[in-house]
XYZ file of C-alpha atoms in Angstrom:
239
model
C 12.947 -48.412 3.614
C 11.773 -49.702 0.173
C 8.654 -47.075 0.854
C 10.843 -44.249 1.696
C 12.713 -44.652 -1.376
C 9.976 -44.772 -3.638
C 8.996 -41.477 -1.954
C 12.132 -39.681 -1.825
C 11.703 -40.719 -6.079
C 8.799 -39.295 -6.876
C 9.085 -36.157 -5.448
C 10.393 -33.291 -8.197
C 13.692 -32.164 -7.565
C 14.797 -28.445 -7.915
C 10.942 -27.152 -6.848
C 9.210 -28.891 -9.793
C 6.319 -29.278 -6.966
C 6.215 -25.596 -6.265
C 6.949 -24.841 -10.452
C 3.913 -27.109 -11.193
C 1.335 -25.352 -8.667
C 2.451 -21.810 -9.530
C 0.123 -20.348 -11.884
C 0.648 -20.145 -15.606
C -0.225 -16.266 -15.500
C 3.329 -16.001 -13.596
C 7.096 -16.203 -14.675
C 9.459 -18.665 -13.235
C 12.035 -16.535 -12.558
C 11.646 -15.016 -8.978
C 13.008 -11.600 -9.812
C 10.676 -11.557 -12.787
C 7.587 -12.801 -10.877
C 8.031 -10.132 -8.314
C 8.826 -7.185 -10.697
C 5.673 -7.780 -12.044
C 3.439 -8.235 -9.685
C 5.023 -4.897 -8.059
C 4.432 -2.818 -11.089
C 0.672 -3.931 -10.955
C 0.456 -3.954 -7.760
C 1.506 -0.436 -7.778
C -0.136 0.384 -10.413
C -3.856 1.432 -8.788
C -1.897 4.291 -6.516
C -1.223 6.440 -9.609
C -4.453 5.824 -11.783
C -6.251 6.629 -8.800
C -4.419 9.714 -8.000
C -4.532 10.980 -11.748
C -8.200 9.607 -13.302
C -9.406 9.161 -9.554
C -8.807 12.518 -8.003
C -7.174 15.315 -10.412
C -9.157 14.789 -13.317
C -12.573 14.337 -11.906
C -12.130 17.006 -9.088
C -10.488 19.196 -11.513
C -7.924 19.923 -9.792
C -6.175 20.295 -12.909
C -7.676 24.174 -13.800
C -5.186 24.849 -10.743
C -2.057 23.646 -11.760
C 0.592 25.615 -13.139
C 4.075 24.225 -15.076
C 5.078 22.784 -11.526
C 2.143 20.639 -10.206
C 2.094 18.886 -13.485
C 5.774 18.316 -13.253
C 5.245 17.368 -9.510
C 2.247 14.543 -10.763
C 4.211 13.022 -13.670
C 6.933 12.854 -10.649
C 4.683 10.971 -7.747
C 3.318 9.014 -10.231
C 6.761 7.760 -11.351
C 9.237 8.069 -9.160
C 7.938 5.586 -6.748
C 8.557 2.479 -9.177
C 12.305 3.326 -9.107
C 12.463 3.776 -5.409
C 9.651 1.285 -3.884
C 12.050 -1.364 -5.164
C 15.156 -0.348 -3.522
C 13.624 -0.723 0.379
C 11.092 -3.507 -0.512
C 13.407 -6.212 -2.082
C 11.943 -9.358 -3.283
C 13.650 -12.781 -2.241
C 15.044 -13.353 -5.321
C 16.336 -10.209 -6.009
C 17.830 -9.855 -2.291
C 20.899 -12.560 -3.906
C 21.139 -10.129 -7.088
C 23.102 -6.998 -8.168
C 21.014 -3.733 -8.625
C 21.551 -4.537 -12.782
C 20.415 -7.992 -12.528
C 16.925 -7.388 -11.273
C 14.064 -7.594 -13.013
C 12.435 -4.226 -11.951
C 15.644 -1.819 -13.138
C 15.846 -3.846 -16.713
C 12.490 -3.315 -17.013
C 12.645 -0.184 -15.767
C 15.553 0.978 -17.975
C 13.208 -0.514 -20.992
C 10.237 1.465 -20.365
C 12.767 4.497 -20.098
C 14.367 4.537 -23.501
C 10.776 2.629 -25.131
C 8.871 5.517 -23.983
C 10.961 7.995 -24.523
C 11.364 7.754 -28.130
C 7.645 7.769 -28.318
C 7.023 11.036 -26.694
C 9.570 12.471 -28.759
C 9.185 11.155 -32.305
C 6.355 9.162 -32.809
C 4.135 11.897 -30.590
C 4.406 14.526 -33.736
C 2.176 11.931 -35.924
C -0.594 12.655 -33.484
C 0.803 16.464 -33.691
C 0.779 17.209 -37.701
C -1.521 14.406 -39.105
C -4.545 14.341 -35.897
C -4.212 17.530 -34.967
C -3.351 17.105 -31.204
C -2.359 19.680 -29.135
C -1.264 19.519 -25.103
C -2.861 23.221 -23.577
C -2.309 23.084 -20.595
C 0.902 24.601 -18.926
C 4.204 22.607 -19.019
C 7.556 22.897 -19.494
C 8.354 20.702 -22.681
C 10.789 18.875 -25.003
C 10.426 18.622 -28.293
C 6.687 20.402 -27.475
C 5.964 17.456 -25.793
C 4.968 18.409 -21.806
C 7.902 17.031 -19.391
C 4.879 15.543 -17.293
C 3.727 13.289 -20.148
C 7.048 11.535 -20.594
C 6.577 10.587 -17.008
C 3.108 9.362 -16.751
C 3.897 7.919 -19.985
C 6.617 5.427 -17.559
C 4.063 4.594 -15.510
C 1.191 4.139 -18.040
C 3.563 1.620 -20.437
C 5.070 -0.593 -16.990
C 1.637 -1.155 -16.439
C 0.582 -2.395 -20.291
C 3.571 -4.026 -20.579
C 3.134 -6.346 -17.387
C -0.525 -7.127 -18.168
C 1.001 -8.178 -21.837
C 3.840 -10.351 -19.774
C 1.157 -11.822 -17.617
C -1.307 -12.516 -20.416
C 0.761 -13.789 -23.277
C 2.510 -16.151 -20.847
C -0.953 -17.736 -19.763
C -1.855 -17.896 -24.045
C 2.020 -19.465 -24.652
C 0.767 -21.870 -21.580
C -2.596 -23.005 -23.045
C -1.758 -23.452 -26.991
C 1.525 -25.310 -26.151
C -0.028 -28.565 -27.451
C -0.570 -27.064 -30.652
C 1.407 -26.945 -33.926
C 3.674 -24.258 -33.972
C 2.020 -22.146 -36.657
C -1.575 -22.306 -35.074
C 0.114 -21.206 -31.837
C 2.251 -18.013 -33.630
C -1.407 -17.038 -35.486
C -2.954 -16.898 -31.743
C -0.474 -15.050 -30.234
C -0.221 -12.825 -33.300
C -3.992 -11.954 -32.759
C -3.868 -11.730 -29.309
C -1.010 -8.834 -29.864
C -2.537 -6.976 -32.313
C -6.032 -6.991 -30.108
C -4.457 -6.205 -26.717
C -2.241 -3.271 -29.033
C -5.920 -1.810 -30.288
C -7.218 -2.043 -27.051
C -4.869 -0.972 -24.761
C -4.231 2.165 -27.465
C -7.901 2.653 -27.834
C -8.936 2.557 -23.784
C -6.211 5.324 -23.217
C -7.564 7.832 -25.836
C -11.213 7.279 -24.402
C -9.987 7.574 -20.278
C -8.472 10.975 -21.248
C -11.703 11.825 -22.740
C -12.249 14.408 -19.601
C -9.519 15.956 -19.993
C -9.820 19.196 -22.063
C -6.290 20.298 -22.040
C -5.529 17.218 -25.096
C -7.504 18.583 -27.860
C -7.945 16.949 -31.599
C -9.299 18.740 -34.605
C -11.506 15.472 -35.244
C -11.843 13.357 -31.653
C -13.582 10.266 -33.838
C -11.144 10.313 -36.257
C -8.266 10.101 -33.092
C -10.292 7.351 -31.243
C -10.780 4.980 -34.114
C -7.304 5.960 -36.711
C -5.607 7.598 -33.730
C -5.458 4.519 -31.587
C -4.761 1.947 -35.232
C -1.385 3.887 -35.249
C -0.727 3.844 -31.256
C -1.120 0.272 -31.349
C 1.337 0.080 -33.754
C 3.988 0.831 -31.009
C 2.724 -2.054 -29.064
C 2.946 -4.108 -31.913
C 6.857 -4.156 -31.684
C 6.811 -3.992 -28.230
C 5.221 -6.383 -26.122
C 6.462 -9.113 -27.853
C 10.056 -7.950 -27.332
C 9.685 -6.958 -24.270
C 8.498 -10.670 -23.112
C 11.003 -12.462 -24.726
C 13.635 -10.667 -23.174
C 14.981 -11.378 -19.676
């Protein structure tokens, strides 16, 4: 009896066993650990389908107002949907508002909307960017890019989740101002990177155009970042 005691004692109530094995790239909360690993999960089916197969094949030269529409649409719409059939465990016990996926969702909605429509026109008058191609628009901004936009930022912003958490996880023996100049750094170079790897993977696409394309990669991306700046540390606190 004394043995079974001692046992009963040492094991970690409330899934501390399961909490302790889990890996520190994932959250703790269920909803949230399945919300992202469904965004990234997902996240292959529409890069594949845009810089996979319409770009390369140029498919693109074909497509009038509606098939971009219709792209921005299967790219997106799936990440509101997918969710609704496929429930997570945790999220099966939740209201539709409580779960992770339509807060993030909702989020990445109003984030990236503001920055197709306002901060989109620094690119415009100071870059010289111009969309070509054949859209219907807001604001001269193509309805399509608001959309991909969605899908782009649910990506950036889980890999920033995932990432930060495992950074939080290995400088949480350190003093708390060495730990806010890591994550500080790490922020600002995922922000530049993340800005500057979308500018140079829509390269191939003609129908973007900049007076000065060197000028867009290197300032271009310094100001994107900027977005990202406020953002993913926001966005990871939250929830």
């Amino acid at each position: 009896m004394t043995a079974v005691r001692r046992q009963a004692a040492a094991k970690p109530r409330g899934g501390g066993g399961a909490a302790a094995g889990r890996s520190a790239w994932l959250a703790a909360d269920g909803s949230k650990r399945w919300g992202e690993k469904f965004f990234l999960f997902y996240t292959p089916f529409w890069l594949t389908l845009c810089l996979g197969v319409v770009v390369p094949f140029k498919l693109y030269e074909r497509f009038t107002e509606l098939e971009y529409l219709v792209l921005g649409l299967v790219s997106t719409v799936p990440a509101f949907v997918i969710p609704l059939f496929l429930v997570g465990k945790a999220d099966s016990i939740r209201s539709l508002k409580d779960r992770y996926w339509v807060k993030a969702n909702v989020w990445i909605i109003i984030f990236s909307y503001v920055g197709n429509y306002f901060w989109t026109h620094y690119f415009f008058t100071v870059l010289g960017a111009s969309y070509t191609f054949p859209s219907w628009r807001m604001n001269n901004v193509p309805h399509t890019t608001f959309l991909l936009t969605h899908a782009c930022f649910l990506f950036y912003h889980m890999a920033s989740n995932m990432t930060l958490r495992r950074l939080r996880h290995s400088t949480a023996h350190l003093p708390q101002s060495i730990r806010w100049s890591f994550e500080a750094a790490w922020v600002l170079a995922l922000s530049y990177f993340i800005a500057y790897l979308e500018t140079l993977a829509i390269a191939n696409f003609p129908y973007y155009e900049f007076v000065d394309r060197d000028i867009m990669y290197k300032v271009g991306s310094l100001f994107y970042a900027i977005y990202f700046l406020v953002s993913f540390p926001m966005f990871s606190s939250w929830w």
